[in-house]
CSV table of C-alpha atoms and ligand atoms in Angstrom, one decimal:
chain,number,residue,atom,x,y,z
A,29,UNK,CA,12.9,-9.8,18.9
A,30,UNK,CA,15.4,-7.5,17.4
A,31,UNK,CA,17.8,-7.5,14.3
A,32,UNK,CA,21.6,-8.3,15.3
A,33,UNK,CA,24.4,-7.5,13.0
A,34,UNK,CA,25.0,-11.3,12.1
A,35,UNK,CA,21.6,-11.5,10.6
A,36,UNK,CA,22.0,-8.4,8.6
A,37,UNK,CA,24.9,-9.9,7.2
A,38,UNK,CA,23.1,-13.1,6.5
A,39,UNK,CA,20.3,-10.6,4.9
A,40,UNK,CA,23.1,-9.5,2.4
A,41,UNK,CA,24.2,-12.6,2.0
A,42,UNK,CA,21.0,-13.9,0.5
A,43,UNK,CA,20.6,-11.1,-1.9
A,44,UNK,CA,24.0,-12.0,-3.4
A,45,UNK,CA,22.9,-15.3,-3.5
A,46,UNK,CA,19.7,-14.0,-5.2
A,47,UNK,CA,22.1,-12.0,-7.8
A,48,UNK,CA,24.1,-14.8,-8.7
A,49,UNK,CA,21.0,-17.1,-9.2
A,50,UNK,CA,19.9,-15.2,-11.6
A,51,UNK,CA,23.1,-14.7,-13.6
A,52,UNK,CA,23.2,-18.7,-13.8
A,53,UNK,CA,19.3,-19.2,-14.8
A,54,UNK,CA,19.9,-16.5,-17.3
A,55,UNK,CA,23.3,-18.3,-18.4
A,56,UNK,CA,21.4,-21.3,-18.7
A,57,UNK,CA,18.5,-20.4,-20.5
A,58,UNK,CA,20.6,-18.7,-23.2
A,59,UNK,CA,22.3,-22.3,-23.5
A,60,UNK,CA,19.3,-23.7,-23.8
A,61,UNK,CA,18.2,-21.0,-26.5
A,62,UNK,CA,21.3,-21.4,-28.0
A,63,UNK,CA,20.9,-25.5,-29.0
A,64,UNK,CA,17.6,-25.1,-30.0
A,65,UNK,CA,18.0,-21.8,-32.0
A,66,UNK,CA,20.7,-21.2,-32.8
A,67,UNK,CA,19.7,-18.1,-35.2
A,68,UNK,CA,19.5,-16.1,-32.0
A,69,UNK,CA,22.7,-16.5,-30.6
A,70,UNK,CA,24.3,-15.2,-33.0
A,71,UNK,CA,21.6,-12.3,-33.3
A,72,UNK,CA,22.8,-11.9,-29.5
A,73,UNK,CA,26.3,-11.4,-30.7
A,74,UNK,CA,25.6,-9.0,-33.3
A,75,UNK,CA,23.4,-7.2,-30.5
A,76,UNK,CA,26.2,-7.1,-27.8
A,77,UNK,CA,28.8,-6.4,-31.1
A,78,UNK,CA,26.5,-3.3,-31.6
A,79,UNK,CA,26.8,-2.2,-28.2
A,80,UNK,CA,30.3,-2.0,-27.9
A,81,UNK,CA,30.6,-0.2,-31.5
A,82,UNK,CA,28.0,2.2,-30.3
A,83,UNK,CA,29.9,3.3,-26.8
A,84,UNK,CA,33.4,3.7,-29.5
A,85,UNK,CA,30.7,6.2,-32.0
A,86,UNK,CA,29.4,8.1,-28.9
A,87,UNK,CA,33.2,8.6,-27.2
A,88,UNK,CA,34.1,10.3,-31.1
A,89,UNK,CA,30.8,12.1,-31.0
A,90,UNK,CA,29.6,10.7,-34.3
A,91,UNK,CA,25.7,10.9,-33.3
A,92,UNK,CA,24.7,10.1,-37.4
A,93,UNK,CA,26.5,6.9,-37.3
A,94,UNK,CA,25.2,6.4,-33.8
A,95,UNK,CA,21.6,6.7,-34.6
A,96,UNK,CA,21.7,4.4,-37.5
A,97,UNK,CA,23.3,1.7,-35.6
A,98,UNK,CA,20.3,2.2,-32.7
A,99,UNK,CA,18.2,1.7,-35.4
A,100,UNK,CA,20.0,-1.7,-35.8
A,101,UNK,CA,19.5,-2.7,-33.0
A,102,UNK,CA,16.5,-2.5,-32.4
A,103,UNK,CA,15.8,-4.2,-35.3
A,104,UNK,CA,18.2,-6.8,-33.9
A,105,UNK,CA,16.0,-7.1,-30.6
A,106,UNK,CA,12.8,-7.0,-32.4
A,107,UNK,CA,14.2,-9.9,-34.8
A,108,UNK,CA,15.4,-11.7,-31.9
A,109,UNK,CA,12.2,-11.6,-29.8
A,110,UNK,CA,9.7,-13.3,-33.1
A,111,UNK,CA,12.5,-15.4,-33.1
A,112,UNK,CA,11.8,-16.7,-30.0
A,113,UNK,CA,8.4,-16.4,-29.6
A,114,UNK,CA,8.4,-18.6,-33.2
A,115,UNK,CA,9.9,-21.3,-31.0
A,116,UNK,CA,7.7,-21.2,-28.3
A,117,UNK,CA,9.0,-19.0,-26.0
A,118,UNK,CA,8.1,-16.1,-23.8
A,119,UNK,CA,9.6,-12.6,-25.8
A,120,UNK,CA,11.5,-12.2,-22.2
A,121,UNK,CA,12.9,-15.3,-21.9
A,122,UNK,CA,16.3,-14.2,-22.1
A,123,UNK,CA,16.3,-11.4,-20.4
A,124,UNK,CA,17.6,-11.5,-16.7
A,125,UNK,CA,14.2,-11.7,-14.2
A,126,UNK,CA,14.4,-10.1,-10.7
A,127,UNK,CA,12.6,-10.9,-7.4
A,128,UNK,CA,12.7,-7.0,-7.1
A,129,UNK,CA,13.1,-4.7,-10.6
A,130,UNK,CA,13.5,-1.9,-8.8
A,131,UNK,CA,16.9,-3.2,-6.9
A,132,UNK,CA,17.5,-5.8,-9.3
A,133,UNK,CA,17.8,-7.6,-6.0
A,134,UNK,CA,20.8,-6.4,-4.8
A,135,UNK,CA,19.0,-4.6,-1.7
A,136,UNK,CA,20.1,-0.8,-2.6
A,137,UNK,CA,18.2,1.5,-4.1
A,138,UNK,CA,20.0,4.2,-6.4
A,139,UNK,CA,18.1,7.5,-6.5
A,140,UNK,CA,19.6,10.2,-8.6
A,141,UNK,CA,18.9,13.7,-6.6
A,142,UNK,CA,18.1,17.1,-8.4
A,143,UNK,CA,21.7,18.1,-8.9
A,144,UNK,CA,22.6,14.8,-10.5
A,145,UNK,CA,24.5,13.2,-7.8
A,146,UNK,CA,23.3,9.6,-6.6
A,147,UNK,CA,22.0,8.4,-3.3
A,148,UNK,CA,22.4,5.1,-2.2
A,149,UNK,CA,19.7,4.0,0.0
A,150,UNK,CA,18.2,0.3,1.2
A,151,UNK,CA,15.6,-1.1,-1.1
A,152,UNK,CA,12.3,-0.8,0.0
A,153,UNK,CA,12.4,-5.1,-0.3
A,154,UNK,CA,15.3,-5.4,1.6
A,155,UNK,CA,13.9,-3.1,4.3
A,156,UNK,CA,10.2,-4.9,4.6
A,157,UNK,CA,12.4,-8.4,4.6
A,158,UNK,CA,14.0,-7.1,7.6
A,159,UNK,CA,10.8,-6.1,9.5
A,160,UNK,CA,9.0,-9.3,8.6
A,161,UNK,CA,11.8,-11.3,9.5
A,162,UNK,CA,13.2,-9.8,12.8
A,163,UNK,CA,10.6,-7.6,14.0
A,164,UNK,CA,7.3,-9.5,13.0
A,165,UNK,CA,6.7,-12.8,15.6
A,166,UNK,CA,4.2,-15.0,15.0
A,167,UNK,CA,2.2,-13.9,17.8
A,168,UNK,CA,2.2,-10.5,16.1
A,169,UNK,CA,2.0,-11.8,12.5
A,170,UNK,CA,-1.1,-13.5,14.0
A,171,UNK,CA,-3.1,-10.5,15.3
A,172,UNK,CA,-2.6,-8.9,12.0
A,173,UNK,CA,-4.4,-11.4,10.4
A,174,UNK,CA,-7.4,-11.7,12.8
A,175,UNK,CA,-7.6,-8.1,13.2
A,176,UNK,CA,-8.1,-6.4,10.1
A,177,UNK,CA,-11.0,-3.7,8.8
A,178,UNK,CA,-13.5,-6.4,8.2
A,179,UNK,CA,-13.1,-8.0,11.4
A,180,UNK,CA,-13.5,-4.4,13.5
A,181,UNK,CA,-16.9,-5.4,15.2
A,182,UNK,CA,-18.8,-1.8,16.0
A,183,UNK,CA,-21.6,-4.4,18.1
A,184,UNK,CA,-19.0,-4.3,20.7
A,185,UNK,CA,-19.9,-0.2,21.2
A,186,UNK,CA,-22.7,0.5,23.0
A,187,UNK,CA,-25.0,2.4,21.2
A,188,UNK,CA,-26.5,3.6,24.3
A,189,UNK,CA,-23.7,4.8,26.9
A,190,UNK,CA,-22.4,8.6,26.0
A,191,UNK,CA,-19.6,10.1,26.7
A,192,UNK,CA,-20.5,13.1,28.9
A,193,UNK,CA,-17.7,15.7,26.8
A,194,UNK,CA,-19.4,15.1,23.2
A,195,UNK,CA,-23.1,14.3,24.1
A,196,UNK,CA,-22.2,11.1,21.3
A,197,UNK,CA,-22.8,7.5,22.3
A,198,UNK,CA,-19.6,4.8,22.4
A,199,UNK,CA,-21.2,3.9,19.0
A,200,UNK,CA,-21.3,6.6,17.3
A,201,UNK,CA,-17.8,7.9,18.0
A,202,UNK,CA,-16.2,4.1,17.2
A,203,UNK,CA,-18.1,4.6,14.2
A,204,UNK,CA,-16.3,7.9,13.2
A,205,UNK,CA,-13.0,6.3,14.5
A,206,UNK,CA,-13.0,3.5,12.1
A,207,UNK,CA,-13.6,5.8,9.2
A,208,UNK,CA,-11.1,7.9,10.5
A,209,UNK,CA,-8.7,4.7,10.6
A,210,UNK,CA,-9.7,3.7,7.3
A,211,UNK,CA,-9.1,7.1,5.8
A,212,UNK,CA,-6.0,7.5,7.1
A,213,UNK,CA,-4.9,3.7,5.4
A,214,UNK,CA,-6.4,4.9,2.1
A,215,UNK,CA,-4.5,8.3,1.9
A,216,UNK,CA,-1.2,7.2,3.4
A,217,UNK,CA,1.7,7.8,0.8
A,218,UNK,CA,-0.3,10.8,-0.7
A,219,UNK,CA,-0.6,12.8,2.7
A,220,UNK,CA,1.7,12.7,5.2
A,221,UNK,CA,-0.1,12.6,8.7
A,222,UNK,CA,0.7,11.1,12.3
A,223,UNK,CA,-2.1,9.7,14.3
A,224,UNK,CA,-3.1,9.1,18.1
A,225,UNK,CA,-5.5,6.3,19.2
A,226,UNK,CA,-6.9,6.8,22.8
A,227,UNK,CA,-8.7,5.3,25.5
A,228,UNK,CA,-9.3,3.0,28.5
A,229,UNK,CA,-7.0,-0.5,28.4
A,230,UNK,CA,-9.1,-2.6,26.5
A,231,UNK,CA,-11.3,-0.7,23.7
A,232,UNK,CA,-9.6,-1.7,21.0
A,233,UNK,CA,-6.8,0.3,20.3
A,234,UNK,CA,-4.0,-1.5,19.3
A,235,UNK,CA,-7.4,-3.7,17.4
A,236,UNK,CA,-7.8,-0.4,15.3
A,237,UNK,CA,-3.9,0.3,14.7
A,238,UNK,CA,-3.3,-3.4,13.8
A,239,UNK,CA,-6.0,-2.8,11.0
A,240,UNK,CA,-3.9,0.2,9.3
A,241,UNK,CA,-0.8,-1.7,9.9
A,242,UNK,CA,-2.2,-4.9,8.2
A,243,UNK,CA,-3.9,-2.6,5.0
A,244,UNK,CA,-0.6,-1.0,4.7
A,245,UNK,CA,1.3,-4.4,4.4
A,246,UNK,CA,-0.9,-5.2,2.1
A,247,UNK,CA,0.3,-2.7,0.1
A,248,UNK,CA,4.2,-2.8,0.4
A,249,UNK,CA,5.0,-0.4,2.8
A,250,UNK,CA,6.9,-1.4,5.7
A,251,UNK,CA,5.6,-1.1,9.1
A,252,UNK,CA,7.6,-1.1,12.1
A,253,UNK,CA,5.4,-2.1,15.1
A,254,UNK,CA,6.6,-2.1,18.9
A,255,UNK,CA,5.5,-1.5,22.4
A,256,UNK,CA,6.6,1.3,24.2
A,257,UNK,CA,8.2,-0.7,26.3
A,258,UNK,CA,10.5,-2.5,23.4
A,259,UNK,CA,11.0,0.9,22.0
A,260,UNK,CA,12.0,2.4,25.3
A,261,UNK,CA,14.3,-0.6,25.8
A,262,UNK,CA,16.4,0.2,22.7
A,263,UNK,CA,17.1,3.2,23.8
A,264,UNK,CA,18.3,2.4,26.5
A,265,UNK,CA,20.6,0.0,25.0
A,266,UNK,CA,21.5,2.6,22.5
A,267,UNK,CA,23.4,4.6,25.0
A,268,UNK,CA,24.4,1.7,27.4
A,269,UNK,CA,24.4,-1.4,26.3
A,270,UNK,CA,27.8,-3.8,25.7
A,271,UNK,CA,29.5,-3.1,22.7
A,272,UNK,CA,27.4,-5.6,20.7
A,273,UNK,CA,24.0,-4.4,22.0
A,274,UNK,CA,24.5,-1.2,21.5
A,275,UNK,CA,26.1,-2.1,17.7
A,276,UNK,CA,22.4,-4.0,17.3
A,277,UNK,CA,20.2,-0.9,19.1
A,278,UNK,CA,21.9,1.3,16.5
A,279,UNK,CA,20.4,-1.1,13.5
A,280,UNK,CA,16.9,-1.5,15.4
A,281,UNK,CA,17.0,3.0,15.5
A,282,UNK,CA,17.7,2.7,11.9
A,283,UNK,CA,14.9,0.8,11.0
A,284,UNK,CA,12.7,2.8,14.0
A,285,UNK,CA,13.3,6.2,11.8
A,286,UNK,CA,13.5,4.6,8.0
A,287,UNK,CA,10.2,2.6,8.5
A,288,UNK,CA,7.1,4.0,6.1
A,289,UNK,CA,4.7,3.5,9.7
A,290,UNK,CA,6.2,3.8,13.2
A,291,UNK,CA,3.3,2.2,15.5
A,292,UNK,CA,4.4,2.8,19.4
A,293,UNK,CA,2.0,0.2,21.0
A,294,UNK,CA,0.7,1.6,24.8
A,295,UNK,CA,2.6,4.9,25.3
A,296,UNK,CA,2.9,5.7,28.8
A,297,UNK,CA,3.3,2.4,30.2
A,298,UNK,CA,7.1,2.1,29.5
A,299,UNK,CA,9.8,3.3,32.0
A,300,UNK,CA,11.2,5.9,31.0
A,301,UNK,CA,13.9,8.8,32.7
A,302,UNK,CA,14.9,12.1,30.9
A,303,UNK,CA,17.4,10.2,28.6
A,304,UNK,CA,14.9,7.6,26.7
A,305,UNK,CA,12.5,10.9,26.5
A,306,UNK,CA,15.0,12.6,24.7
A,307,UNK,CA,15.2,9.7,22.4
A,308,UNK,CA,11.6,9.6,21.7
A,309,UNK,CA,11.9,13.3,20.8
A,310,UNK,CA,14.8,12.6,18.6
A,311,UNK,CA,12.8,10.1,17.2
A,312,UNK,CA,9.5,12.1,16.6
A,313,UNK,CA,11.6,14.7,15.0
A,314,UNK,CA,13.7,13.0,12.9
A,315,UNK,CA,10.7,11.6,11.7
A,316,UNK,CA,8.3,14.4,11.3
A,317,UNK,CA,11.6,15.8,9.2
A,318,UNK,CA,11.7,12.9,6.8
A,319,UNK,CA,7.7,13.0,6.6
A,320,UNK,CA,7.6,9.1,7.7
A,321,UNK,CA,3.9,8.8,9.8
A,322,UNK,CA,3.8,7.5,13.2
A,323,UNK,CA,0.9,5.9,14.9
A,324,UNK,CA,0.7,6.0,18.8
A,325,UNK,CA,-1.9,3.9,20.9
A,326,UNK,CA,-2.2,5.2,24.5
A,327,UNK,CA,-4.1,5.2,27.3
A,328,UNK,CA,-3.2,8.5,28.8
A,329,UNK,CA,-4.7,11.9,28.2
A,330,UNK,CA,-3.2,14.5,25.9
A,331,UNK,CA,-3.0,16.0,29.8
A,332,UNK,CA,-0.8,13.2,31.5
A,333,UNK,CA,0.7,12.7,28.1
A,334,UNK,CA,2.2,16.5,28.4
A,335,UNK,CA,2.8,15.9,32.2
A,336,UNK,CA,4.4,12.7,31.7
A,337,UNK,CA,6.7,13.6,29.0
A,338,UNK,CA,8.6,17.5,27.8
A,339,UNK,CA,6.9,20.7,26.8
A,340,UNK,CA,8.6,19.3,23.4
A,341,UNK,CA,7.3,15.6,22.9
A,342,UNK,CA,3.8,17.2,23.8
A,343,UNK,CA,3.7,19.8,21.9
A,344,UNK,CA,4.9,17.5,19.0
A,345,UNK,CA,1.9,15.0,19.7
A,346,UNK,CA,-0.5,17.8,20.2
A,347,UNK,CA,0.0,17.8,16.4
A,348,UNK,CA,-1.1,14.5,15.8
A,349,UNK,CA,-4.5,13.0,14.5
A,350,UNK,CA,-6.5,11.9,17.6
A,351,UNK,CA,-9.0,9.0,17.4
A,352,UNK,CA,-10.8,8.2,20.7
A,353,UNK,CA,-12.3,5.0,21.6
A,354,UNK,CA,-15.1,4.6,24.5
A,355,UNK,CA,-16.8,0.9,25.3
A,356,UNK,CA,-17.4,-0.8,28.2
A,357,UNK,CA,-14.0,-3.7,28.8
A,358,UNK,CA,-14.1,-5.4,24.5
A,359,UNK,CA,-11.8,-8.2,25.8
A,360,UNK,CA,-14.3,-8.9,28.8
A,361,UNK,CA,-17.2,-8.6,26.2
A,362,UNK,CA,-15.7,-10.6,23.7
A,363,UNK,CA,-14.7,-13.2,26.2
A,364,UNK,CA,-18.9,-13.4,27.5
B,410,ZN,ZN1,14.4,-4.2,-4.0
């Protein structure tokens, strides 16, 4: 599944939709306000009279006039607010309520840089709605719900078997993985890091990244997740797909380098030629420039990882975190 340009459009759609919902609740309310007090609408007047007066006072500089008439209104707002609440209603009730204060839900976030100019960029809302809704299947939304940090089961590691390199039992080193995992949920946002989970098909990888993904959810950031071989894919139509395709590869890399958490599900077992390796690069780097994490699962070794891909993507992933996994087949032990 994939975002295509109509749905965008019907994304926008529904946040103008949103908007002008909450122009007519508001509108209605302050009828409602209106019949039943009408003390406050004309203190609304008087407040929105005061506004207008002040923009005239600060265009001809007159700040003493100015500050008396903000002391006005505030008086005005205060007046209006016991007004209300006298009545029985909440002190916001007329005030205009958004799904989302930070975009007042119109999906685009305006951040004023260091020099005073203004960047517009997508909400962080309007970019989880569009993960959830065309990147997230049920099958997916699913797994994140059974496999989560409580659920991680460290009886599936043997407490006996050791892995030859470290001397430590399977145990022992799933042990320090999952506080490794855990960690790396808890500080994300804080510390920018990008983390690799290896092993053997079947130790409980993708189990262990579908745990930060889900903790991370939880706490409104968005997470892209894809297998290699999805990610591959839209590279490939990136560069040569039909003219639609392509048009919808380019809002799928958007979303691939804007997400908070990139996870690449199973690197290595994607097709790949010297083209969709570039674009992995691209990826990584673009990335790694922005500070936005990315999580890798894999069964390869950082050695066939560096064989398999360039001298750059390897060197870039030599950077990242490594968790290992060890244990004896979990999907045939959980299966017993
Ligand atoms: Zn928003």
């Amino acid at each position: 599944m994939s975002l295509t340009t109509s749905e965008y459009d019907s994304l926008l759609r529904e946040y103008e939709q949103r908007q002008l919902d909450g122009e007519k609740e508001l509108r209605r309310r302050k009828e409602e306000v209106a019949q039943a007090v009408p003390a406050i609408a004309e203190i609304e007047e008087r407040i929105v009279d005061g506004s207008l007066q002040a923009a005239r006072l600060a265009l001809a500089g007159n700040t003493s006039a100015l500050d008396a008439l903000g002391r006005t209104n505030e008086w005005l707002i205060n007046q209006k607010r016991q007004l209300l609440v006298g009545a029985g209603y909440p002190a916001d009730y007329l005030e205009r309520h958004y799904t989302c204060p930070l975009c007042k839900d119109t999906g685009t976030e305006i951040v004023t840089n260091a020099d005073g100019s203004e960047t517009r960029r997508p909400c962080t809302c309007f970019r989880r709605a569009i993960i959830d809704r065309y990147y997230m299947d049920d099958g997916l939304r699913q797994r994140l719900a059974r496999e989560n940090f409580t659920t991680f089961d460290l009886r599936f590691y043997s407490p006996q078997r050791v892995d030859a390199a470290t001397g430590q039992t399977y145990r022992a080193i799933a042990e320090t993985a999952l506080a490794d995992a855990k960690d790396y949920a808890d500080r994300f946002g804080s510390e920018y890091r990008n983390l690799m989970i290896s092993g053997y098909s079947g130790v409980g990888k993708t189990f262990l990244a579908n745990c930060i993904a889900g903790e991370l959810l939880s706490h409104g950031y968005t997470v892209l997740y894809l297998s290699a071989f999805r990610l591959f894919e839209i590279f490939e139509h990136y560069r040569f797909g039909d003219r639609e395709s392509s048009r919808q590869a380019s809002l799928d890399f958007d979303n691939i380098l804007d997400c908070d958490l990139l996870i690449i599900d199973d690197l290595g077992t994607e097709m790949s030629n010297s083209y969709t390796t570039s674009q992995l690069f691209v990826c990584l780097e673009e990335r790694d420039r922005e500070k936005k994490s990315t999580l890798i699962t894999t069964n390869l070794t950082m050695d066939e990882l560096s064989k398999r891909y360039s001298e750059r993507i390897a060197s870039r992933l030599f950077l990242f975190r490594y968790i290992k996994l060890f244990a004896d087949d979990i999907r045939i032990q959980s299966m017993l």
